[in-house]
XYZ file of C-alpha atoms in Angstrom:
652
model
C -3.602 43.623 -30.994
C -3.695 39.726 -31.984
C -5.157 37.875 -35.055
C -8.324 35.687 -34.613
C -8.119 32.915 -32.803
C -9.002 30.526 -35.672
C -9.497 27.612 -33.627
C -11.527 28.864 -30.888
C -13.660 30.261 -33.967
C -13.827 26.711 -35.228
C -15.127 25.550 -31.916
C -17.462 27.821 -31.828
C -18.663 26.868 -35.265
C -18.743 23.058 -34.221
C -20.845 23.815 -31.391
C -23.301 25.378 -33.386
C -23.885 22.442 -35.534
C -23.048 19.908 -32.508
C -23.458 21.519 -29.061
C -22.886 17.814 -27.422
C -19.287 17.549 -28.314
C -18.176 20.680 -26.979
C -17.392 20.044 -23.059
C -14.549 21.633 -20.836
C -10.945 21.604 -20.206
C -8.087 23.281 -18.886
C -5.235 25.247 -20.803
C -1.684 25.182 -19.273
C -1.948 27.595 -16.905
C -4.944 25.650 -15.193
C -7.579 28.041 -16.315
C -10.914 26.318 -17.617
C -11.278 26.598 -21.798
C -14.052 24.875 -23.905
C -12.591 22.030 -26.086
C -14.101 19.851 -28.760
C -14.595 16.303 -27.289
C -13.315 14.385 -30.297
C -14.685 11.147 -29.301
C -18.193 12.541 -29.344
C -17.161 14.573 -32.418
C -16.328 11.052 -34.260
C -19.255 9.346 -33.148
C -21.565 12.083 -34.625
C -19.850 11.364 -38.177
C -20.026 8.051 -37.859
C -22.643 5.181 -39.044
C -21.478 2.657 -36.351
C -20.535 2.798 -32.407
C -17.115 4.347 -31.660
C -14.950 3.109 -28.685
C -12.613 5.301 -26.950
C -13.612 6.954 -23.668
C -11.672 9.576 -21.855
C -11.920 11.405 -18.631
C -13.497 14.647 -19.120
C -16.285 17.130 -17.218
C -19.762 15.292 -18.697
C -22.712 13.079 -17.597
C -21.891 9.838 -18.770
C -23.570 6.763 -18.296
C -23.988 2.986 -20.341
C -25.670 3.017 -23.328
C -24.890 6.812 -24.043
C -23.050 6.129 -27.316
C -25.631 3.981 -28.813
C -28.089 6.359 -27.715
C -26.166 9.050 -29.802
C -26.237 6.808 -32.760
C -29.981 5.922 -32.594
C -30.533 9.644 -33.043
C -28.659 9.531 -36.209
C -29.400 6.631 -37.358
C -31.360 6.495 -40.122
C -34.861 4.805 -40.730
C -37.112 3.385 -43.897
C -40.436 4.440 -42.575
C -43.007 7.045 -43.649
C -46.378 8.932 -42.066
C -49.752 7.531 -43.016
C -53.193 9.825 -43.251
C -55.940 8.392 -41.637
C -58.967 10.587 -42.385
C -61.715 8.410 -40.326
C -59.647 9.186 -37.243
C -58.832 13.088 -38.155
C -61.102 16.201 -37.264
C -61.754 18.703 -40.413
C -58.594 16.807 -42.408
C -58.813 18.864 -45.386
C -58.264 22.562 -43.475
C -56.562 21.980 -40.334
C -52.949 22.370 -39.469
C -52.680 20.587 -36.660
C -51.027 16.853 -36.561
C -51.420 13.964 -34.190
C -48.941 11.362 -35.004
C -49.178 7.845 -33.436
C -46.020 5.918 -33.506
C -42.583 5.803 -31.709
C -41.553 9.515 -30.965
C -38.043 8.676 -31.935
C -38.827 7.541 -35.344
C -41.791 10.466 -35.524
C -39.001 13.109 -34.496
C -36.817 11.633 -37.361
C -39.252 11.599 -39.906
C -40.187 15.379 -39.019
C -36.791 16.446 -39.577
C -36.736 17.807 -43.224
C -40.484 19.294 -43.134
C -40.138 21.039 -39.649
C -36.271 21.532 -39.342
C -35.843 24.955 -37.744
C -39.764 25.962 -37.544
C -41.019 24.932 -34.136
C -41.084 27.895 -31.701
C -42.105 25.749 -28.372
C -41.570 22.233 -27.180
C -43.234 21.027 -24.262
C -42.869 17.213 -22.905
C -43.582 15.843 -20.296
C -42.202 12.278 -20.620
C -42.463 9.158 -18.261
C -40.697 9.976 -15.150
C -38.206 7.454 -13.790
C -39.758 6.363 -10.566
C -39.347 2.670 -10.938
C -42.933 1.991 -11.635
C -43.189 3.157 -15.250
C -42.080 2.232 -18.781
C -39.464 3.424 -21.008
C -38.514 3.397 -24.585
C -36.582 0.446 -25.340
C -34.117 1.635 -28.155
C -31.532 -1.562 -28.616
C -29.157 0.089 -31.684
C -26.236 -1.367 -30.950
C -25.520 -2.210 -34.510
C -24.263 -0.863 -37.721
C -26.417 1.734 -39.860
C -27.374 -1.032 -42.415
C -28.393 -3.793 -39.825
C -30.687 -0.891 -38.498
C -32.343 0.284 -41.229
C -33.105 -3.284 -42.701
C -34.590 -4.170 -38.914
C -36.478 -0.799 -38.336
C -38.131 -1.415 -41.710
C -40.090 -4.270 -41.019
C -41.205 -3.621 -37.448
C -44.794 -2.568 -37.933
C -46.037 -3.113 -34.216
C -44.845 -0.205 -32.216
C -46.269 -1.425 -29.064
C -43.608 -3.655 -28.104
C -41.150 -0.636 -27.732
C -42.262 -0.215 -24.155
C -40.500 -2.081 -21.555
C -40.456 -1.844 -17.675
C -37.891 -0.235 -15.742
C -37.774 -1.120 -12.273
C -35.347 0.224 -9.592
C -33.965 -3.387 -9.211
C -32.922 -2.744 -12.817
C -28.654 -2.283 -12.395
C -29.631 0.104 -15.593
C -32.189 2.010 -14.185
C -31.048 5.525 -14.618
C -29.059 4.526 -17.914
C -32.379 2.833 -19.331
C -33.892 6.201 -19.143
C -31.041 8.592 -19.932
C -30.352 6.736 -23.185
C -34.233 7.076 -24.173
C -34.157 10.893 -23.639
C -30.854 11.537 -24.781
C -31.617 10.096 -28.436
C -34.869 12.373 -28.530
C -33.749 15.376 -27.069
C -30.855 15.510 -29.757
C -33.479 15.353 -32.684
C -35.849 17.699 -31.056
C -33.261 20.548 -30.741
C -32.949 20.660 -34.463
C -36.614 21.250 -34.827
C -36.562 24.617 -32.827
C -36.345 27.790 -34.372
C -33.212 30.268 -33.255
C -35.820 32.013 -30.854
C -37.601 28.377 -29.822
C -37.712 27.435 -26.457
C -38.097 24.081 -24.940
C -39.665 23.022 -21.346
C -39.324 19.503 -20.194
C -41.244 18.595 -16.938
C -39.660 16.352 -14.385
C -39.604 14.953 -10.839
C -36.963 14.398 -8.245
C -35.995 11.297 -9.302
C -33.902 12.374 -12.986
C -34.240 16.581 -12.164
C -30.438 16.526 -12.089
C -29.543 14.220 -14.451
C -31.984 15.673 -16.866
C -30.483 19.234 -16.563
C -27.367 17.968 -17.226
C -28.048 16.191 -20.120
C -30.056 19.278 -21.400
C -26.828 21.407 -20.759
C -25.176 19.088 -23.044
C -27.904 18.746 -25.763
C -28.467 22.415 -25.945
C -25.743 24.063 -24.254
C -25.612 25.465 -20.462
C -25.320 28.760 -22.136
C -29.214 28.417 -23.081
C -30.376 27.988 -19.530
C -33.151 29.893 -18.464
C -35.093 28.660 -15.463
C -36.003 25.799 -13.415
C -39.443 26.166 -12.756
C -40.881 24.580 -9.499
C -44.433 23.011 -9.737
C -46.379 22.697 -6.223
C -49.191 20.071 -6.809
C -50.789 18.222 -3.958
C -49.112 17.124 -0.926
C -48.925 14.267 1.686
C -49.378 15.187 4.987
C -48.163 11.858 6.552
C -44.998 12.117 4.798
C -41.773 12.002 6.842
C -39.541 14.498 5.947
C -41.606 17.160 3.436
C -45.201 16.996 1.830
C -43.817 16.376 -1.339
C -45.836 16.918 -4.307
C -43.013 18.839 -6.621
C -42.678 18.672 -10.266
C -40.300 20.742 -12.573
C -40.314 22.507 -15.725
C -36.490 22.829 -17.142
C -36.595 25.573 -19.761
C -34.268 26.155 -22.513
C -33.471 28.229 -25.375
C -32.058 27.133 -28.636
C -30.398 30.334 -28.693
C -30.616 32.404 -25.468
C -28.600 35.274 -27.430
C -31.636 35.462 -29.883
C -34.154 36.224 -27.197
C -31.954 38.892 -25.571
C -31.185 40.995 -29.262
C -35.030 40.367 -29.382
C -35.503 41.635 -25.867
C -37.797 38.816 -25.484
C -39.567 38.941 -22.134
C -41.707 35.677 -20.283
C -44.632 37.829 -18.614
C -47.899 36.270 -17.198
C -51.032 38.278 -15.914
C -50.604 39.926 -12.583
C -52.677 37.518 -10.102
C -55.476 39.595 -8.769
C -54.923 42.711 -11.222
C -58.386 42.281 -12.401
C -59.964 42.706 -8.798
C -58.108 45.562 -8.043
C -59.066 47.257 -11.130
C -63.031 46.156 -10.392
C -62.525 47.805 -6.597
C -61.336 50.892 -7.887
C -64.379 51.377 -10.159
C -66.583 50.724 -7.548
C -64.888 53.190 -5.136
C -64.922 56.149 -7.894
C -68.421 55.514 -8.858
C -69.482 55.310 -4.675
C -67.073 58.826 -4.525
C -69.125 60.366 -7.242
C -65.803 61.347 -8.908
C -64.343 62.511 -5.717
C -60.587 61.273 -6.030
C -59.925 62.157 -2.552
C -63.054 59.978 -1.339
C -62.146 57.264 -3.981
C -58.649 56.743 -2.360
C -59.879 56.212 0.996
C -62.594 53.701 0.131
C -59.894 51.930 -2.170
C -57.357 52.026 0.762
C -60.357 50.568 2.788
C -60.692 47.872 0.549
C -57.177 47.393 0.575
C -57.249 46.589 4.361
C -59.446 43.732 3.664
C -56.550 41.914 2.459
C -57.730 40.416 -0.634
C -55.873 37.686 -2.395
C -53.265 39.253 -5.063
C -50.039 39.765 -5.835
C -47.995 41.611 -3.004
C -46.895 44.151 -5.561
C -50.014 45.443 -6.431
C -50.829 46.493 -2.696
C -49.195 49.919 -3.325
C -51.701 50.846 -6.266
C -53.846 52.503 -3.705
C -54.252 56.337 -5.040
C -56.902 57.611 -7.360
C -56.180 60.484 -9.445
C -58.906 63.183 -11.255
C -59.217 61.218 -13.534
C -60.347 57.699 -11.854
C -57.186 56.045 -12.339
C -55.023 53.760 -9.940
C -51.660 54.953 -9.206
C -48.890 54.510 -7.044
C -45.897 57.149 -5.981
C -42.583 55.414 -7.183
C -39.249 56.889 -6.383
C -36.899 58.539 -9.254
C -33.546 57.631 -8.244
C -31.015 55.836 -10.486
C -29.730 52.468 -9.127
C -26.142 53.469 -10.569
C -24.756 57.390 -10.617
C -23.970 58.588 -14.367
C -23.088 61.606 -15.336
C -26.093 62.482 -17.999
C -28.187 61.723 -14.653
C -27.104 64.490 -12.689
C -29.173 67.144 -13.928
C -31.170 70.180 -11.751
C -35.066 69.876 -12.037
C -36.773 73.049 -10.859
C -39.959 72.914 -8.711
C -43.041 73.883 -10.736
C -43.785 76.686 -7.987
C -40.235 78.062 -6.234
C -38.296 77.550 -9.080
C -35.496 76.099 -6.664
C -34.109 72.723 -7.629
C -35.509 69.811 -6.098
C -33.826 67.589 -3.670
C -32.194 65.020 -5.788
C -30.587 61.719 -4.649
C -26.878 61.474 -4.840
C -27.107 58.791 -7.774
C -29.241 61.236 -10.126
C -32.501 60.626 -11.346
C -33.322 57.446 -13.391
C -34.492 59.081 -16.167
C -32.281 61.433 -19.146
C -33.221 65.219 -18.848
C -35.265 64.902 -22.020
C -37.501 62.203 -20.844
C -37.721 63.420 -17.373
C -39.147 66.723 -19.388
C -41.565 64.413 -21.152
C -43.170 63.211 -17.859
C -43.221 66.448 -16.259
C -45.485 67.551 -19.018
C -47.634 64.636 -19.114
C -48.264 65.250 -15.403
C -46.633 61.905 -14.619
C -44.249 63.750 -12.244
C -45.352 64.330 -8.484
C -43.924 67.432 -6.820
C -44.200 67.976 -2.917
C -45.363 71.586 -1.377
C -42.070 72.869 -2.055
C -37.966 72.182 -3.387
C -37.069 70.689 -0.463
C -39.096 67.318 -1.008
C -37.774 64.745 -3.579
C -40.691 64.329 -6.632
C -42.159 61.075 -7.389
C -43.236 58.969 -10.566
C -46.817 58.782 -11.153
C -47.010 55.005 -12.235
C -50.169 53.879 -13.421
C -51.717 50.482 -12.523
C -53.330 49.957 -16.019
C -49.632 50.011 -17.279
C -48.676 47.195 -14.893
C -51.514 44.552 -15.977
C -48.396 41.734 -16.235
C -45.055 41.096 -14.418
C -42.262 38.720 -15.142
C -43.568 35.205 -15.078
C -43.145 33.638 -11.508
C -40.887 30.357 -11.876
C -43.106 28.935 -8.957
C -46.396 27.260 -9.753
C -49.184 26.839 -6.993
C -51.732 24.464 -8.455
C -53.283 21.457 -7.321
C -53.803 18.328 -9.564
C -56.826 17.654 -8.812
C -58.844 20.407 -10.772
C -57.574 19.474 -13.772
C -58.256 15.525 -13.122
C -61.940 16.721 -12.607
C -62.331 18.932 -15.335
C -61.079 16.155 -18.199
C -63.051 13.561 -16.410
C -66.230 16.021 -16.946
C -65.252 16.001 -20.383
C -64.624 12.514 -21.420
C -67.568 11.264 -19.135
C -65.378 9.343 -16.969
C -61.831 9.191 -15.121
C -59.470 8.009 -17.610
C -56.305 9.462 -16.073
C -54.962 10.386 -12.624
C -52.405 13.129 -13.298
C -53.455 15.095 -16.501
C -51.336 18.330 -16.483
C -53.312 21.792 -15.896
C -54.452 23.024 -19.101
C -54.452 26.927 -17.463
C -50.704 26.292 -16.443
C -49.622 25.256 -19.773
C -51.268 27.789 -21.806
C -49.487 30.458 -19.462
C -46.187 28.999 -20.260
C -47.103 28.473 -24.273
C -48.120 32.154 -24.209
C -45.055 33.158 -22.690
C -42.942 31.711 -25.233
C -45.067 32.291 -28.169
C -46.894 35.717 -27.240
C -44.654 37.282 -30.015
C -45.519 34.835 -32.550
C -49.599 33.648 -32.559
C -48.909 31.548 -35.822
C -46.216 29.575 -33.873
C -45.877 25.558 -33.939
C -46.177 23.746 -30.559
C -44.535 20.343 -30.445
C -45.427 17.845 -27.973
C -44.026 14.397 -28.583
C -44.835 12.853 -25.451
C -48.574 13.696 -25.699
C -50.063 11.861 -23.007
C -53.788 12.680 -22.782
C -53.415 16.011 -25.395
C -53.155 18.616 -22.753
C -50.499 20.578 -24.979
C -53.165 20.284 -27.741
C -56.031 21.479 -25.636
C -54.066 24.440 -24.072
C -53.009 25.452 -27.638
C -56.943 25.821 -28.395
C -58.157 27.415 -25.257
C -55.294 29.818 -25.447
C -55.910 30.617 -29.516
C -59.593 31.058 -28.319
C -58.503 33.566 -25.728
C -56.558 36.020 -28.115
C -57.639 34.695 -31.416
C -54.211 33.402 -32.259
C -53.680 30.711 -34.870
C -51.081 28.485 -33.177
C -50.735 24.870 -34.553
C -50.125 21.776 -32.383
C -48.037 18.447 -33.231
C -48.567 15.789 -31.071
C -46.691 12.405 -31.036
C -48.193 9.630 -28.810
C -47.273 5.889 -29.002
C -50.095 3.507 -29.637
C -50.008 2.138 -26.103
C -52.076 -0.500 -25.375
C -54.265 -0.049 -22.224
C -54.501 -2.408 -19.670
C -57.525 -5.092 -20.562
C -58.976 -3.793 -16.813
C -59.034 -0.416 -17.210
C -62.235 1.788 -17.344
C -61.410 3.013 -21.354
C -60.557 -0.351 -22.586
C -63.835 -1.348 -21.154
C -65.514 2.001 -22.719
C -64.275 0.937 -26.189
C -60.632 2.496 -25.968
C -57.797 0.132 -27.145
C -54.744 2.384 -26.846
C -54.189 6.038 -25.150
C -53.444 7.339 -28.184
C -57.287 6.698 -29.185
C -58.065 7.940 -25.604
C -56.429 11.425 -26.592
C -57.769 11.811 -29.977
C -61.394 11.326 -28.508
C -60.143 14.069 -26.028
C -59.147 16.513 -28.756
C -62.146 16.113 -30.567
C -64.214 16.827 -27.628
C -61.953 19.611 -26.175
C -62.301 21.178 -29.963
C -65.812 20.982 -30.016
C -66.094 22.635 -26.538
C -63.596 25.218 -27.244
C -65.257 26.506 -30.102
C -68.747 26.541 -28.639
C -67.641 28.610 -25.466
C -65.928 30.886 -28.138
C -69.108 31.549 -30.216
C -68.822 34.025 -32.787
C -65.303 34.672 -32.351
C -64.700 30.961 -32.377
C -65.649 30.758 -36.574
C -62.347 30.832 -37.530
C -60.496 28.537 -34.743
C -58.895 25.818 -35.951
C -59.712 22.811 -33.624
C -58.998 20.045 -36.002
C -56.024 17.557 -36.563
C -54.822 15.343 -38.919
C -54.380 12.075 -37.710
C -51.013 10.294 -39.306
C -49.060 7.030 -37.976
C -45.816 5.803 -38.165
C -45.315 3.107 -40.504
C -43.168 1.040 -42.733
C -42.270 2.314 -45.858
C -44.807 2.299 -48.829
C -41.887 0.865 -51.176
C -42.478 -2.772 -51.542
C -39.285 -5.027 -50.482
C -37.353 -6.115 -53.508
C -34.148 -7.864 -51.801
C -34.196 -10.377 -54.566
C -31.338 -10.124 -57.448
C -31.851 -10.269 -60.686
C -29.891 -13.590 -61.120
C -32.631 -15.275 -58.658
C -35.407 -14.281 -60.370
C -37.449 -16.642 -62.485
C -39.965 -15.846 -65.117
C -43.254 -16.301 -63.513
C -41.764 -14.112 -60.423
C -41.181 -11.191 -63.056
C -44.977 -10.000 -62.611
C -44.732 -9.597 -58.983
C -41.458 -7.985 -59.142
C -42.869 -5.062 -61.262
C -44.728 -3.280 -58.364
C -42.880 -0.998 -56.472
C -45.627 -0.092 -53.887
C -46.958 -2.176 -51.479
C -50.703 -3.557 -52.155
C -52.241 -1.991 -49.003
C -50.910 1.353 -49.737
C -52.976 4.396 -51.190
C -52.319 7.604 -53.148
C -52.500 9.460 -50.346
C -50.122 7.114 -48.511
C -47.688 8.068 -51.234
C -48.500 11.511 -51.335
C -47.390 11.770 -47.521
C -44.252 10.255 -48.251
C -43.237 12.313 -51.006
C -44.225 15.492 -48.644
C -41.832 14.088 -45.798
C -39.137 13.496 -48.909
C -39.343 16.879 -50.454
C -39.609 18.654 -46.409
C -42.934 19.917 -47.085
C -45.424 21.107 -44.072
C -47.261 18.058 -43.793
C -50.660 20.168 -43.034
C -50.791 21.789 -46.205
C -54.238 21.739 -47.946
C -54.970 18.303 -50.520
C -57.393 18.995 -53.079
C -58.723 15.616 -54.836
C -59.938 15.824 -58.561
C -59.679 13.757 -61.647
C -57.853 14.674 -65.033
C -58.248 12.448 -68.136
C -60.215 9.907 -65.715
C -57.173 10.003 -63.564
C -57.218 10.737 -59.691
C -54.772 13.442 -59.193
C -53.770 15.295 -55.964
C -53.151 18.693 -55.666
C -51.237 20.282 -52.521
C -51.174 24.000 -51.596
C -52.965 25.386 -54.657
C -50.487 23.269 -57.259
C -47.286 23.814 -55.075
C -47.224 19.993 -55.921
C -49.282 17.769 -57.897
C -49.068 13.938 -57.774
C -50.798 11.350 -60.031
C -49.853 7.703 -58.872
C -52.249 6.170 -61.581
C -51.053 2.899 -62.735
C -51.194 4.459 -66.313
C -50.288 7.927 -66.962
C -50.798 8.921 -70.679
C -49.216 11.940 -72.340
C -52.345 13.831 -72.396
C -52.819 13.777 -68.442
C -49.064 14.626 -68.213
C -49.955 17.582 -70.276
C -52.298 18.968 -68.414
C -50.768 18.591 -64.961
C -47.798 20.555 -66.857
C -50.219 23.496 -68.443
C -50.873 24.443 -64.446
C -47.267 25.111 -63.564
C -47.082 23.184 -60.395
C -43.567 23.788 -58.615
C -43.527 20.186 -58.261
C -44.972 17.009 -59.794
C -44.527 13.331 -58.844
C -45.621 9.942 -60.677
C -45.356 6.683 -60.145
C -42.513 5.083 -61.944
C -44.529 1.854 -62.820
C -47.450 4.259 -64.162
C -45.407 4.847 -67.265
C -45.453 2.221 -70.212
C -41.872 2.086 -70.854
C -38.487 4.179 -70.338
C -39.753 6.180 -73.141
C -42.985 7.220 -72.051
C -41.239 8.634 -68.882
C -38.482 10.289 -70.787
C -41.249 12.080 -73.183
C -42.730 13.227 -69.740
C -39.530 15.285 -68.729
C -39.320 16.427 -72.309
C -43.028 17.910 -72.069
C -42.213 19.379 -69.032
C -38.929 21.119 -70.332
C -41.196 22.432 -73.148
C -44.636 23.510 -71.050
C -43.529 24.264 -67.630
C -39.432 24.429 -67.255
C -39.575 25.482 -63.844
C -41.334 22.472 -62.313
C -39.223 20.032 -60.583
C -40.097 16.235 -61.981
C -39.996 12.900 -60.016
C -41.028 9.634 -60.363
C -40.979 7.050 -57.529
C-alpha cells in the first residue's frame, strides 16, 4: 500500500555497480538496514585518495583506500605475444600471461568483462615467511600513469612480509583487495570465485570477500585436510580452506545450479553387484544375499551407499526409501489402494511425498513396493544407477604428497613442495562449470600451473572445451634452487614447461579421444605500452630532432605486438586465431576470419587499402605513420565509406 522505496532501489543499483560501498547501519528504531558508505563511494568515483573515515561495520586496515585506488587507476601497459614460449600459438584458446597480476587484471577488463565462469586462486599465504606484492599507489592518477609506464622489470614488485612488520596483515590485505575488486568484474553473472587460504588470514579474507562480492553471495567454506604433524602441541594441523562465492547467488538458484561430485565407491558397488548377479545366475534373491554378504566386508565407500543392498529381477541395485512428506500439504493427503486387497494403504500423517499424478506414474513403473496387504506402508524403489552423484562435500581429505610426487615425475625433478592436487581442483572446476563445458577458468596466482593442468585433465575426461587463463609473475628463482640449476630462470618458466609436458601427457593418455583437445597456450608478457614516449613539446623540438619525433611506435616492437594492443583496446578475445598474409607486398594480419584486419606497414598504398576494404572486415586498423600525408589518411576513410561502409576504421 506504499509507493516504491526509491532510496532502497537506488541503494540496490549502487550495490550492483559497487558492492564494496554497501554497509550496515541502524534506522531510527535500532533495526539494522543496508546503507551506502559515501566515503567509499567517493573513492570509487575519484582519481585521488579521499580522506574521511567514519565509524561503520566493516573490515578496515591501513592502506585500504590506497588499495581501492590502485584497482581503479589506469595503466599505460600492454600484452606482448611470445611465440617461441607458446604451444599451438595459432590455434589454442588458452592464455599464459607473465607479469604482475594487478596489471594483467586491468588489461583483461575490456576483453573478458563478465566472461569468466570460474576464478580459482591460491594466493601466497600470509605466514610471515612469504612475499607479497608491493603496491605503493598513494599518488594521483596522472603520477601513477607516468610511473607505471616506465617500470618494465616486474620482479621488483615482490617484498618480504615478515611478522615483525607492523603492517603484517595490512600489506597482505591491501595486496588482495585491489586484485579481488578487479577479478569480480570479470565473472559472468552465474560465475564462481574460489580462493584458497590457511588459518592466518581466513577470517580477514572472508570479511574482505563479503565486502567485495557481497555476503549474500557466499556459498561455502571448504576444509581441505592434508597431512598433519603428529608432534604438534594442540592439533595436527595441515588444514587449508577454500572460500567459495558466487558473482550473483540468486542467478545460480534461478538456474537450479547444484554442485555435484561422484559418490566415492559408487563404481565399486556397481561392480560388486554385477559379480553377484552373474554368480547367482540371474536369481534376484540369491544375488541380494551375495551383495549383502559383500557389504558386511565394509568396503571404503560413502555411508549413504550402504542402503543399496537389494537386487531386483532385472539385476538393478536398489534401496527401499520412505514416501512420507516432510511437511503436511492438502494435495498430498489422498488414498492409495493396495493392488491386491483394494483397501487404502497405511499413510503417514504428513501425507505422501509425491502428488497424486506422480504417485500413479511411479506405481505404473513398478517403483512403488507394496507390502502383503494394506496394513503396511509402501516404500519407494530407488535405483543406485540414479544416485551416482551427490551434493559435493565441504570437506576434502587429500594428502599433498601424491600431487608433489606426480609433478616431480612429470618435470623430472622436485621443484615445488606443495603443488595443489589436480584431482581435487578438477572436482571443483567440474562442479562450477558442468553446465558450461566451454567456460573460461582464470587463475591469476598460477604458481606451478596446477589449475591449467586440472582443466586439461577434466576436458579429456568429459570431452569439454574449457579454456584457461593463467597469470604468473616472472619471479626469479633462488640461484641455489634445483630449478635454477636446471636452466629455469623464473617461476613462470617452470610453469610453462609443466604445461607443455602436461599437455602432451594428457593428449597421449586420451588416445583417439584427444585428437581435438586444446592443450596449447599463447604466452603473453605484461609490458610497457608499444607507443613511443613523446614527452617533448613542440616548442622544444629542434630541426634535427624532428625525424626522431615522427615514429609513434617503439623500435623493438613488432606488428603482432601492435595487434595485441589493438585487441585489448577494442576489447576483443586475445585467443582469436590470427592469420598472416601479404597484400600488395605488405604484411597483413587477419583476426578471426576478417573480424579485424591490421596493416602496420611503414607505407600504406591506396591499392592495399582497397584490397582490405573489398574483404568487408568488421574492423580495420593501420599505423598512422604509414600514411604519407593527412590527405592519404582521409582518402583511406573515404575508400572504406564507399567500399565497406560497415567497417570501423582506426589508426594508431
